[in-house]
PDB file of N, CA and C in Angstrom:
ATOM      1  N   MET D   1     106.645  71.144  87.251  1.00  0.00           N
ATOM      2  CA  MET D   1     107.717  72.121  87.147  1.00  0.00           C
ATOM      3  C   MET D   1     107.575  73.123  88.285  1.00  0.00           C
ATOM      4  N   ARG D   2     108.666  73.392  88.984  1.00  0.00           N
ATOM      5  CA  ARG D   2     108.651  74.360  90.081  1.00  0.00           C
ATOM      6  C   ARG D   2     108.542  75.778  89.532  1.00  0.00           C
ATOM      7  N   ALA D   3     108.066  76.694  90.376  1.00  0.00           N
ATOM      8  CA  ALA D   3     107.887  78.088  89.957  1.00  0.00           C
ATOM      9  C   ALA D   3     109.203  78.703  89.509  1.00  0.00           C
ATOM     10  N   ALA D   4     110.305  78.396  90.206  1.00  0.00           N
ATOM     11  CA  ALA D   4     111.609  78.952  89.842  1.00  0.00           C
ATOM     12  C   ALA D   4     112.022  78.483  88.457  1.00  0.00           C
ATOM     13  N   GLU D   5     111.786  77.215  88.159  1.00  0.00           N
ATOM     14  CA  GLU D   5     112.133  76.687  86.836  1.00  0.00           C
ATOM     15  C   GLU D   5     111.261  77.318  85.769  1.00  0.00           C
ATOM     16  N   LEU D   6     109.985  77.516  86.085  1.00  0.00           N
ATOM     17  CA  LEU D   6     109.068  78.123  85.137  1.00  0.00           C
ATOM     18  C   LEU D   6     109.506  79.538  84.789  1.00  0.00           C
ATOM     19  N   LEU D   7     109.925  80.313  85.793  1.00  0.00           N
ATOM     20  CA  LEU D   7     110.403  81.669  85.527  1.00  0.00           C
ATOM     21  C   LEU D   7     111.621  81.652  84.614  1.00  0.00           C
ATOM     22  N   TYR D   8     112.538  80.719  84.843  1.00  0.00           N
ATOM     23  CA  TYR D   8     113.738  80.644  84.021  1.00  0.00           C
ATOM     24  C   TYR D   8     113.393  80.242  82.593  1.00  0.00           C
ATOM     25  N   VAL D   9     112.480  79.300  82.441  1.00  0.00           N
ATOM     26  CA  VAL D   9     112.082  78.845  81.107  1.00  0.00           C
ATOM     27  C   VAL D   9     111.520  80.006  80.301  1.00  0.00           C
ATOM     28  N   HIS D  10     110.800  80.886  80.914  1.00  0.00           N
ATOM     29  CA  HIS D  10     110.203  82.019  80.213  1.00  0.00           C
ATOM     30  C   HIS D  10     111.140  83.225  80.142  1.00  0.00           C
ATOM     31  N   GLY D  11     112.407  83.006  80.365  1.00  0.00           N
ATOM     32  CA  GLY D  11     113.378  84.094  80.230  1.00  0.00           C
ATOM     33  C   GLY D  11     113.335  85.080  81.379  1.00  0.00           C
ATOM     34  N   GLY D  12     112.802  84.669  82.497  1.00  0.00           N
ATOM     35  CA  GLY D  12     112.656  85.591  83.620  1.00  0.00           C
ATOM     36  C   GLY D  12     113.753  85.447  84.648  1.00  0.00           C
ATOM     37  N   LEU D  13     114.993  85.399  84.203  1.00  0.00           N
ATOM     38  CA  LEU D  13     116.095  85.260  85.150  1.00  0.00           C
ATOM     39  C   LEU D  13     116.103  86.413  86.146  1.00  0.00           C
ATOM     40  N   LEU D  14     115.842  87.626  85.666  1.00  0.00           N
ATOM     41  CA  LEU D  14     115.775  88.779  86.561  1.00  0.00           C
ATOM     42  C   LEU D  14     114.618  88.619  87.537  1.00  0.00           C
ATOM     43  N   LEU D  15     113.479  88.145  87.042  1.00  0.00           N
ATOM     44  CA  LEU D  15     112.338  87.918  87.920  1.00  0.00           C
ATOM     45  C   LEU D  15     112.663  86.880  88.983  1.00  0.00           C
ATOM     46  N   LEU D  16     113.427  85.884  88.605  1.00  0.00           N
ATOM     47  CA  LEU D  16     113.828  84.856  89.556  1.00  0.00           C
ATOM     48  C   LEU D  16     114.674  85.471  90.667  1.00  0.00           C
ATOM     49  N   LEU D  17     115.597  86.343  90.297  1.00  0.00           N
ATOM     50  CA  LEU D  17     116.452  86.999  91.278  1.00  0.00           C
ATOM     51  C   LEU D  17     115.624  87.864  92.224  1.00  0.00           C
ATOM     52  N   VAL D  18     114.743  88.685  91.663  1.00  0.00           N
ATOM     53  CA  VAL D  18     113.892  89.547  92.481  1.00  0.00           C
ATOM     54  C   VAL D  18     112.988  88.701  93.373  1.00  0.00           C
ATOM     55  N   SER D  19     112.431  87.651  92.815  1.00  0.00           N
ATOM     56  CA  SER D  19     111.568  86.759  93.584  1.00  0.00           C
ATOM     57  C   SER D  19     112.320  86.134  94.750  1.00  0.00           C
ATOM     58  N   SER D  20     113.561  85.750  94.523  1.00  0.00           N
ATOM     59  CA  SER D  20     114.366  85.144  95.585  1.00  0.00           C
ATOM     60  C   SER D  20     114.627  86.134  96.711  1.00  0.00           C
ATOM     61  N   ILE D  21     114.948  87.371  96.354  1.00  0.00           N
ATOM     62  CA  ILE D  21     115.204  88.398  97.367  1.00  0.00           C
ATOM     63  C   ILE D  21     113.938  88.669  98.178  1.00  0.00           C
ATOM     64  N   LEU D  22     112.802  88.812  97.488  1.00  0.00           N
ATOM     65  CA  LEU D  22     111.551  89.060  98.193  1.00  0.00           C
ATOM     66  C   LEU D  22     111.171  87.886  99.082  1.00  0.00           C
ATOM     67  N   HIS D  23     111.485  86.669  98.631  1.00  0.00           N
ATOM     68  CA  HIS D  23     111.187  85.482  99.433  1.00  0.00           C
ATOM     69  C   HIS D  23     111.993  85.493 100.730  1.00  0.00           C
ATOM     70  N   VAL D  24     113.258  85.870 100.646  1.00  0.00           N
ATOM     71  CA  VAL D  24     114.097  85.933 101.848  1.00  0.00           C
ATOM     72  C   VAL D  24     113.522  86.936 102.833  1.00  0.00           C
ATOM     73  N   ILE D  25     113.136  88.101 102.339  1.00  0.00           N
ATOM     74  CA  ILE D  25     112.581  89.129 103.214  1.00  0.00           C
ATOM     75  C   ILE D  25     111.233  88.681 103.778  1.00  0.00           C
ATOM     76  N   ALA D  26     110.385  88.110 102.926  1.00  0.00           N
ATOM     77  CA  ALA D  26     109.053  87.695 103.371  1.00  0.00           C
ATOM     78  C   ALA D  26     109.113  86.592 104.413  1.00  0.00           C
ATOM     79  N   THR D  27     110.014  85.638 104.243  1.00  0.00           N
ATOM     80  CA  THR D  27     110.084  84.545 105.203  1.00  0.00           C
ATOM     81  C   THR D  27     110.732  84.994 106.503  1.00  0.00           C
ATOM     82  N   ALA D  28     111.529  86.046 106.465  1.00  0.00           N
ATOM     83  CA  ALA D  28     112.180  86.536 107.677  1.00  0.00           C
ATOM     84  C   ALA D  28     111.255  87.442 108.483  1.00  0.00           C
ATOM     85  N   ALA D  29     110.208  87.959 107.842  1.00  0.00           N
ATOM     86  CA  ALA D  29     109.308  88.888 108.516  1.00  0.00           C
ATOM     87  C   ALA D  29     108.414  88.163 109.510  1.00  0.00           C
ATOM     88  N   GLN D  30     108.240  88.765 110.665  1.00  0.00           N
ATOM     89  CA  GLN D  30     107.306  88.273 111.668  1.00  0.00           C
ATOM     90  C   GLN D  30     106.148  89.262 111.700  1.00  0.00           C
ATOM     91  N   VAL D  31     105.115  88.995 110.895  1.00  0.00           N
ATOM     92  CA  VAL D  31     103.993  89.918 110.791  1.00  0.00           C
ATOM     93  C   VAL D  31     103.026  89.655 111.934  1.00  0.00           C
ATOM     94  N   GLY D  32     102.647  90.736 112.626  1.00  0.00           N
ATOM     95  CA  GLY D  32     101.686  90.625 113.715  1.00  0.00           C
ATOM     96  C   GLY D  32     100.282  90.399 113.178  1.00  0.00           C
ATOM     97  N   THR D  33      99.309  90.457 114.044  1.00  0.00           N
ATOM     98  CA  THR D  33      97.913  90.254 113.669  1.00  0.00           C
ATOM     99  C   THR D  33      97.389  91.469 112.919  1.00  0.00           C
ATOM    100  N   TRP D  34      96.699  91.214 111.802  1.00  0.00           N
ATOM    101  CA  TRP D  34      96.088  92.294 111.039  1.00  0.00           C
ATOM    102  C   TRP D  34      94.815  92.730 111.764  1.00  0.00           C
ATOM    103  N   SER D  35      94.613  94.050 111.877  1.00  0.00           N
ATOM    104  CA  SER D  35      93.404  94.582 112.505  1.00  0.00           C
ATOM    105  C   SER D  35      92.858  95.726 111.652  1.00  0.00           C
ATOM    106  N   ALA D  36      91.572  96.003 111.790  1.00  0.00           N
ATOM    107  CA  ALA D  36      90.923  97.041 110.990  1.00  0.00           C
ATOM    108  C   ALA D  36      91.477  98.418 111.351  1.00  0.00           C
ATOM    109  N   CYS D  37      91.657  99.254 110.331  1.00  0.00           N
ATOM    110  CA  CYS D  37      92.095 100.635 110.527  1.00  0.00           C
ATOM    111  C   CYS D  37      91.612 101.458 109.341  1.00  0.00           C
ATOM    112  N   THR D  38      91.725 102.780 109.431  1.00  0.00           N
ATOM    113  CA  THR D  38      91.304 103.632 108.322  1.00  0.00           C
ATOM    114  C   THR D  38      92.429 103.742 107.307  1.00  0.00           C
ATOM    115  N   LEU D  39      92.069 104.100 106.099  1.00  0.00           N
ATOM    116  CA  LEU D  39      93.070 104.243 105.046  1.00  0.00           C
ATOM    117  C   LEU D  39      93.987 105.424 105.330  1.00  0.00           C
ATOM    118  N   GLU D  40      93.419 106.533 105.802  1.00  0.00           N
ATOM    119  CA  GLU D  40      94.206 107.719 106.107  1.00  0.00           C
ATOM    120  C   GLU D  40      94.801 107.609 107.500  1.00  0.00           C
ATOM    121  N   ALA D  41      95.886 108.327 107.723  1.00  0.00           N
ATOM    122  CA  ALA D  41      96.533 108.319 109.035  1.00  0.00           C
ATOM    123  C   ALA D  41      95.715 109.114 110.053  1.00  0.00           C
ATOM    124  N   ALA D  42      95.048 110.179 109.599  1.00  0.00           N
ATOM    125  CA  ALA D  42      94.244 111.005 110.497  1.00  0.00           C
ATOM    126  C   ALA D  42      92.848 111.160 109.908  1.00  0.00           C
ATOM    127  N   SER D  43      91.851 111.173 110.760  1.00  0.00           N
ATOM    128  CA  SER D  43      90.473 111.303 110.297  1.00  0.00           C
ATOM    129  C   SER D  43      90.182 112.752 109.934  1.00  0.00           C
ATOM    130  N   ASP D  44      89.611 112.953 108.738  1.00  0.00           N
ATOM    131  CA  ASP D  44      89.259 114.304 108.305  1.00  0.00           C
ATOM    132  C   ASP D  44      87.747 114.479 108.212  1.00  0.00           C
ATOM    133  N   GLY D  45      86.979 113.510 108.701  1.00  0.00           N
ATOM    134  CA  GLY D  45      85.532 113.609 108.678  1.00  0.00           C
ATOM    135  C   GLY D  45      84.885 113.069 107.418  1.00  0.00           C
ATOM    136  N   PHE D  46      85.673 112.716 106.408  1.00  0.00           N
ATOM    137  CA  PHE D  46      85.126 112.174 105.177  1.00  0.00           C
ATOM    138  C   PHE D  46      85.150 110.652 105.223  1.00  0.00           C
ATOM    139  N   PRO D  47      84.230 109.998 104.492  1.00  0.00           N
ATOM    140  CA  PRO D  47      84.251 108.533 104.471  1.00  0.00           C
ATOM    141  C   PRO D  47      85.582 108.013 103.940  1.00  0.00           C
ATOM    142  N   SER D  48      86.017 106.905 104.482  1.00  0.00           N
ATOM    143  CA  SER D  48      87.307 106.333 104.104  1.00  0.00           C
ATOM    144  C   SER D  48      87.148 104.841 103.853  1.00  0.00           C
ATOM    145  N   PRO D  49      87.773 104.332 102.788  1.00  0.00           N
ATOM    146  CA  PRO D  49      87.762 102.879 102.613  1.00  0.00           C
ATOM    147  C   PRO D  49      88.464 102.223 103.796  1.00  0.00           C
ATOM    148  N   SER D  50      88.002 101.053 104.172  1.00  0.00           N
ATOM    149  CA  SER D  50      88.648 100.380 105.297  1.00  0.00           C
ATOM    150  C   SER D  50      89.926  99.700 104.840  1.00  0.00           C
ATOM    151  N   ALA D  51      90.815  99.560 105.756  1.00  0.00           N
ATOM    152  CA  ALA D  51      92.101  98.918 105.491  1.00  0.00           C
ATOM    153  C   ALA D  51      92.402  98.008 106.668  1.00  0.00           C
ATOM    154  N   GLN D  52      93.489  97.285 106.575  1.00  0.00           N
ATOM    155  CA  GLN D  52      93.973  96.468 107.674  1.00  0.00           C
ATOM    156  C   GLN D  52      95.402  96.885 107.966  1.00  0.00           C
ATOM    157  N   CYS D  53      95.743  96.959 109.258  1.00  0.00           N
ATOM    158  CA  CYS D  53      97.074  97.380 109.667  1.00  0.00           C
ATOM    159  C   CYS D  53      97.734  96.313 110.528  1.00  0.00           C
ATOM    160  N   ALA D  54      99.039  96.261 110.456  1.00  0.00           N
ATOM    161  CA  ALA D  54      99.836  95.344 111.275  1.00  0.00           C
ATOM    162  C   ALA D  54     101.250  95.893 111.319  1.00  0.00           C
ATOM    163  N   SER D  55     102.074  95.280 112.116  1.00  0.00           N
ATOM    164  CA  SER D  55     103.495  95.613 112.109  1.00  0.00           C
ATOM    165  C   SER D  55     104.269  94.334 111.844  1.00  0.00           C
ATOM    166  N   ALA D  56     105.452  94.490 111.276  1.00  0.00           N
ATOM    167  CA  ALA D  56     106.292  93.337 110.951  1.00  0.00           C
ATOM    168  C   ALA D  56     107.705  93.607 111.435  1.00  0.00           C
ATOM    169  N   ILE D  57     108.302  92.597 111.990  1.00  0.00           N
ATOM    170  CA  ILE D  57     109.700  92.686 112.411  1.00  0.00           C
ATOM    171  C   ILE D  57     110.541  92.051 111.314  1.00  0.00           C
ATOM    172  N   VAL D  58     111.451  92.840 110.740  1.00  0.00           N
ATOM    173  CA  VAL D  58     112.280  92.368 109.630  1.00  0.00           C
ATOM    174  C   VAL D  58     113.751  92.619 109.944  1.00  0.00           C
ATOM    175  N   PRO D  59     114.637  91.854 109.321  1.00  0.00           N
ATOM    176  CA  PRO D  59     116.064  92.085 109.553  1.00  0.00           C
ATOM    177  C   PRO D  59     116.509  93.425 108.975  1.00  0.00           C
ATOM    178  N   LEU D  60     117.418  94.079 109.664  1.00  0.00           N
ATOM    179  CA  LEU D  60     117.981  95.327 109.166  1.00  0.00           C
ATOM    180  C   LEU D  60     118.722  95.081 107.859  1.00  0.00           C
ATOM    181  N   CYS D  61     119.440  93.984 107.778  1.00  0.00           N
ATOM    182  CA  CYS D  61     120.163  93.591 106.570  1.00  0.00           C
ATOM    183  C   CYS D  61     119.619  92.246 106.107  1.00  0.00           C
ATOM    184  N   ALA D  62     119.249  92.168 104.836  1.00  0.00           N
ATOM    185  CA  ALA D  62     118.721  90.911 104.304  1.00  0.00           C
ATOM    186  C   ALA D  62     119.179  90.728 102.870  1.00  0.00           C
ATOM    187  N   GLY D  63     119.245  89.498 102.438  1.00  0.00           N
ATOM    188  CA  GLY D  63     119.567  89.202 101.048  1.00  0.00           C
ATOM    189  C   GLY D  63     120.965  89.609 100.635  1.00  0.00           C
ATOM    190  N   GLY D  64     121.895  89.702 101.579  1.00  0.00           N
ATOM    191  CA  GLY D  64     123.264  90.062 101.233  1.00  0.00           C
ATOM    192  C   GLY D  64     123.457  91.519 100.884  1.00  0.00           C
ATOM    193  N   ILE D  65     122.468  92.366 101.174  1.00  0.00           N
ATOM    194  CA  ILE D  65     122.579  93.787 100.849  1.00  0.00           C
ATOM    195  C   ILE D  65     123.596  94.472 101.750  1.00  0.00           C
ATOM    196  N   CYS D  66     123.626  94.086 103.014  1.00  0.00           N
ATOM    197  CA  CYS D  66     124.608  94.627 103.943  1.00  0.00           C
ATOM    198  C   CYS D  66     124.949  93.544 104.962  1.00  0.00           C
ATOM    199  N   ILE D  67     125.919  93.814 105.803  1.00  0.00           N
ATOM    200  CA  ILE D  67     126.350  92.839 106.803  1.00  0.00           C
ATOM    201  C   ILE D  67     126.058  93.409 108.183  1.00  0.00           C
ATOM    202  N   ASP D  68     125.343  92.633 108.992  1.00  0.00           N
ATOM    203  CA  ASP D  68     125.018  93.038 110.354  1.00  0.00           C
ATOM    204  C   ASP D  68     125.279  91.854 111.274  1.00  0.00           C
ATOM    205  N   PRO D  69     126.485  91.774 111.843  1.00  0.00           N
ATOM    206  CA  PRO D  69     126.815  90.623 112.684  1.00  0.00           C
ATOM    207  C   PRO D  69     125.940  90.512 113.931  1.00  0.00           C
ATOM    208  N   ASP D  70     125.316  91.616 114.352  1.00  0.00           N
ATOM    209  CA  ASP D  70     124.463  91.582 115.540  1.00  0.00           C
ATOM    210  C   ASP D  70     123.049  91.091 115.239  1.00  0.00           C
ATOM    211  N   GLY D  71     122.702  90.969 113.954  1.00  0.00           N
ATOM    212  CA  GLY D  71     121.367  90.499 113.585  1.00  0.00           C
ATOM    213  C   GLY D  71     120.252  91.435 114.022  1.00  0.00           C
ATOM    214  N   GLN D  72     120.486  92.736 113.901  1.00  0.00           N
ATOM    215  CA  GLN D  72     119.496  93.723 114.319  1.00  0.00           C
ATOM    216  C   GLN D  72     118.232  93.636 113.472  1.00  0.00           C
ATOM    217  N   THR D  73     117.114  94.024 114.065  1.00  0.00           N
ATOM    218  CA  THR D  73     115.843  94.048 113.349  1.00  0.00           C
ATOM    219  C   THR D  73     115.226  95.435 113.459  1.00  0.00           C
ATOM    220  N   ILE D  74     114.292  95.713 112.552  1.00  0.00           N
ATOM    221  CA  ILE D  74     113.512  96.945 112.602  1.00  0.00           C
ATOM    222  C   ILE D  74     112.037  96.559 112.513  1.00  0.00           C
ATOM    223  N   THR D  75     111.176  97.435 112.987  1.00  0.00           N
ATOM    224  CA  THR D  75     109.739  97.197 112.916  1.00  0.00           C
ATOM    225  C   THR D  75     109.149  98.081 111.827  1.00  0.00           C
ATOM    226  N   LEU D  76     108.404  97.473 110.906  1.00  0.00           N
ATOM    227  CA  LEU D  76     107.736  98.202 109.832  1.00  0.00           C
ATOM    228  C   LEU D  76     106.244  98.249 110.119  1.00  0.00           C
ATOM    229  N   PHE D  77     105.627  99.387 109.847  1.00  0.00           N
ATOM    230  CA  PHE D  77     104.174  99.508 109.926  1.00  0.00           C
ATOM    231  C   PHE D  77     103.626  99.157 108.551  1.00  0.00           C
ATOM    232  N   LEU D  78     102.650  98.255 108.500  1.00  0.00           N
ATOM    233  CA  LEU D  78     102.076  97.802 107.235  1.00  0.00           C
ATOM    234  C   LEU D  78     100.597  98.153 107.180  1.00  0.00           C
ATOM    235  N   LYS D  79     100.134  98.522 105.995  1.00  0.00           N
ATOM    236  CA  LYS D  79      98.718  98.795 105.783  1.00  0.00           C
ATOM    237  C   LYS D  79      98.335  98.169 104.453  1.00  0.00           C
ATOM    238  N   ARG D  80      97.213  97.449 104.437  1.00  0.00           N
ATOM    239  CA  ARG D  80      96.778  96.812 103.196  1.00  0.00           C
ATOM    240  C   ARG D  80      95.287  97.032 103.002  1.00  0.00           C
ATOM    241  N   ILE D  81      94.895  97.002 101.729  1.00  0.00           N
ATOM    242  CA  ILE D  81      93.487  97.043 101.355  1.00  0.00           C
ATOM    243  C   ILE D  81      93.219  95.733 100.640  1.00  0.00           C
ATOM    244  N   LEU D  82      92.275  94.971 101.143  1.00  0.00           N
ATOM    245  CA  LEU D  82      91.990  93.675 100.550  1.00  0.00           C
ATOM    246  C   LEU D  82      91.333  93.841  99.188  1.00  0.00           C
ATOM    247  N   ALA D  83      91.670  92.957  98.272  1.00  0.00           N
ATOM    248  CA  ALA D  83      91.108  92.988  96.925  1.00  0.00           C
ATOM    249  C   ALA D  83      89.632  92.615  96.972  1.00  0.00           C
ATOM    250  N   THR D  84      88.894  93.137  96.007  1.00  0.00           N
ATOM    251  CA  THR D  84      87.481  92.778  95.880  1.00  0.00           C
ATOM    252  C   THR D  84      87.303  91.928  94.634  1.00  0.00           C
ATOM    253  N   SER D  85      86.112  91.408  94.461  1.00  0.00           N
ATOM    254  CA  SER D  85      85.858  90.558  93.296  1.00  0.00           C
ATOM    255  C   SER D  85      85.515  91.366  92.054  1.00  0.00           C
ATOM    256  N   SER D  86      85.554  92.692  92.129  1.00  0.00           N
ATOM    257  CA  SER D  86      85.193  93.525  90.985  1.00  0.00           C
ATOM    258  C   SER D  86      86.405  93.896  90.130  1.00  0.00           C
ATOM    259  N   ILE D  87      87.387  93.010  90.055  1.00  0.00           N
ATOM    260  CA  ILE D  87      88.579  93.256  89.244  1.00  0.00           C
ATOM    261  C   ILE D  87      88.233  92.994  87.780  1.00  0.00           C
ATOM    262  N   PRO D  88      88.560  93.921  86.866  1.00  0.00           N
ATOM    263  CA  PRO D  88      88.285  93.685  85.447  1.00  0.00           C
ATOM    264  C   PRO D  88      88.939  92.390  84.969  1.00  0.00           C
ATOM    265  N   THR D  89      88.249  91.667  84.116  1.00  0.00           N
ATOM    266  CA  THR D  89      88.765  90.379  83.650  1.00  0.00           C
ATOM    267  C   THR D  89      89.908  90.521  82.658  1.00  0.00           C
ATOM    268  N   ASN D  90      90.097  91.696  82.073  1.00  0.00           N
ATOM    269  CA  ASN D  90      91.171  91.858  81.086  1.00  0.00           C
ATOM    270  C   ASN D  90      92.498  92.257  81.729  1.00  0.00           C
ATOM    271  N   ARG D  91      92.543  92.354  83.052  1.00  0.00           N
ATOM    272  CA  ARG D  91      93.784  92.710  83.744  1.00  0.00           C
ATOM    273  C   ARG D  91      94.069  91.695  84.836  1.00  0.00           C
ATOM    274  N   THR D  92      95.330  91.415  85.049  1.00  0.00           N
ATOM    275  CA  THR D  92      95.732  90.528  86.130  1.00  0.00           C
ATOM    276  C   THR D  92      95.993  91.376  87.369  1.00  0.00           C
ATOM    277  N   PRO D  93      95.329  91.073  88.483  1.00  0.00           N
ATOM    278  CA  PRO D  93      95.532  91.888  89.683  1.00  0.00           C
ATOM    279  C   PRO D  93      96.919  91.691  90.279  1.00  0.00           C
ATOM    280  N   ALA D  94      97.440  92.749  90.890  1.00  0.00           N
ATOM    281  CA  ALA D  94      98.724  92.647  91.582  1.00  0.00           C
ATOM    282  C   ALA D  94      98.535  91.832  92.851  1.00  0.00           C
ATOM    283  N   ARG D  95      99.497  90.977  93.152  1.00  0.00           N
ATOM    284  CA  ARG D  95      99.395  90.162  94.362  1.00  0.00           C
ATOM    285  C   ARG D  95      99.998  90.892  95.561  1.00  0.00           C
ATOM    286  N   ASN D  96     101.049  91.641  95.351  1.00  0.00           N
ATOM    287  CA  ASN D  96     101.697  92.370  96.439  1.00  0.00           C
ATOM    288  C   ASN D  96     102.088  93.751  95.951  1.00  0.00           C
ATOM    289  N   VAL D  97     101.779  94.738  96.736  1.00  0.00           N
ATOM    290  CA  VAL D  97     102.200  96.102  96.441  1.00  0.00           C
ATOM    291  C   VAL D  97     102.780  96.674  97.728  1.00  0.00           C
ATOM    292  N   TRP D  98     104.041  97.066  97.683  1.00  0.00           N
ATOM    293  CA  TRP D  98     104.702  97.655  98.842  1.00  0.00           C
ATOM    294  C   TRP D  98     104.916  99.130  98.560  1.00  0.00           C
ATOM    295  N   VAL D  99     104.427  99.977  99.428  1.00  0.00           N
ATOM    296  CA  VAL D  99     104.616 101.415  99.296  1.00  0.00           C
ATOM    297  C   VAL D  99     105.272 101.911 100.575  1.00  0.00           C
ATOM    298  N   VAL D 100     106.434 102.515 100.431  1.00  0.00           N
ATOM    299  CA  VAL D 100     107.145 103.074 101.580  1.00  0.00           C
ATOM    300  C   VAL D 100     107.348 104.556 101.300  1.00  0.00           C
ATOM    301  N   PRO D 101     106.445 105.408 101.816  1.00  0.00           N
ATOM    302  CA  PRO D 101     106.585 106.835 101.532  1.00  0.00           C
ATOM    303  C   PRO D 101     107.769 107.436 102.266  1.00  0.00           C
ATOM    304  N   ASP D 102     108.380 108.411 101.628  1.00  0.00           N
ATOM    305  CA  ASP D 102     109.500 109.128 102.237  1.00  0.00           C
ATOM    306  C   ASP D 102     108.933 110.327 102.978  1.00  0.00           C
ATOM    307  N   ARG D 103     108.990 110.286 104.289  1.00  0.00           N
ATOM    308  CA  ARG D 103     108.448 111.382 105.099  1.00  0.00           C
ATOM    309  C   ARG D 103     109.517 112.394 105.491  1.00  0.00           C
ATOM    310  N   GLY D 104     110.715 112.255 104.884  1.00  0.00           N
ATOM    311  CA  GLY D 104     111.774 113.220 105.109  1.00  0.00           C
ATOM    312  C   GLY D 104     112.215 113.259 106.496  1.00  0.00           C
TER     313      GLY D 104
END
């Protein structure tokens, strides 16, 4: 059984829709090479967990949200912290977390 069918069988029609939209965006993204960086944007002298940073080129309009006949793209800055093996066994870890802060 395919993943899409499995989601529908379990009543996850909304999840299927969200999954499809995220798939379109994810497959359209051209993610650069991940490299080591600090968790904070600026060093304050305190120890910081390590993170990985990259940039991704994504379409300005994707998934039918808007129409862009010119096919414009934007560059997103990405930062991730890799999971460790110390995840509690009673919880399922998140596979993807996207945080886009509003810097006004």
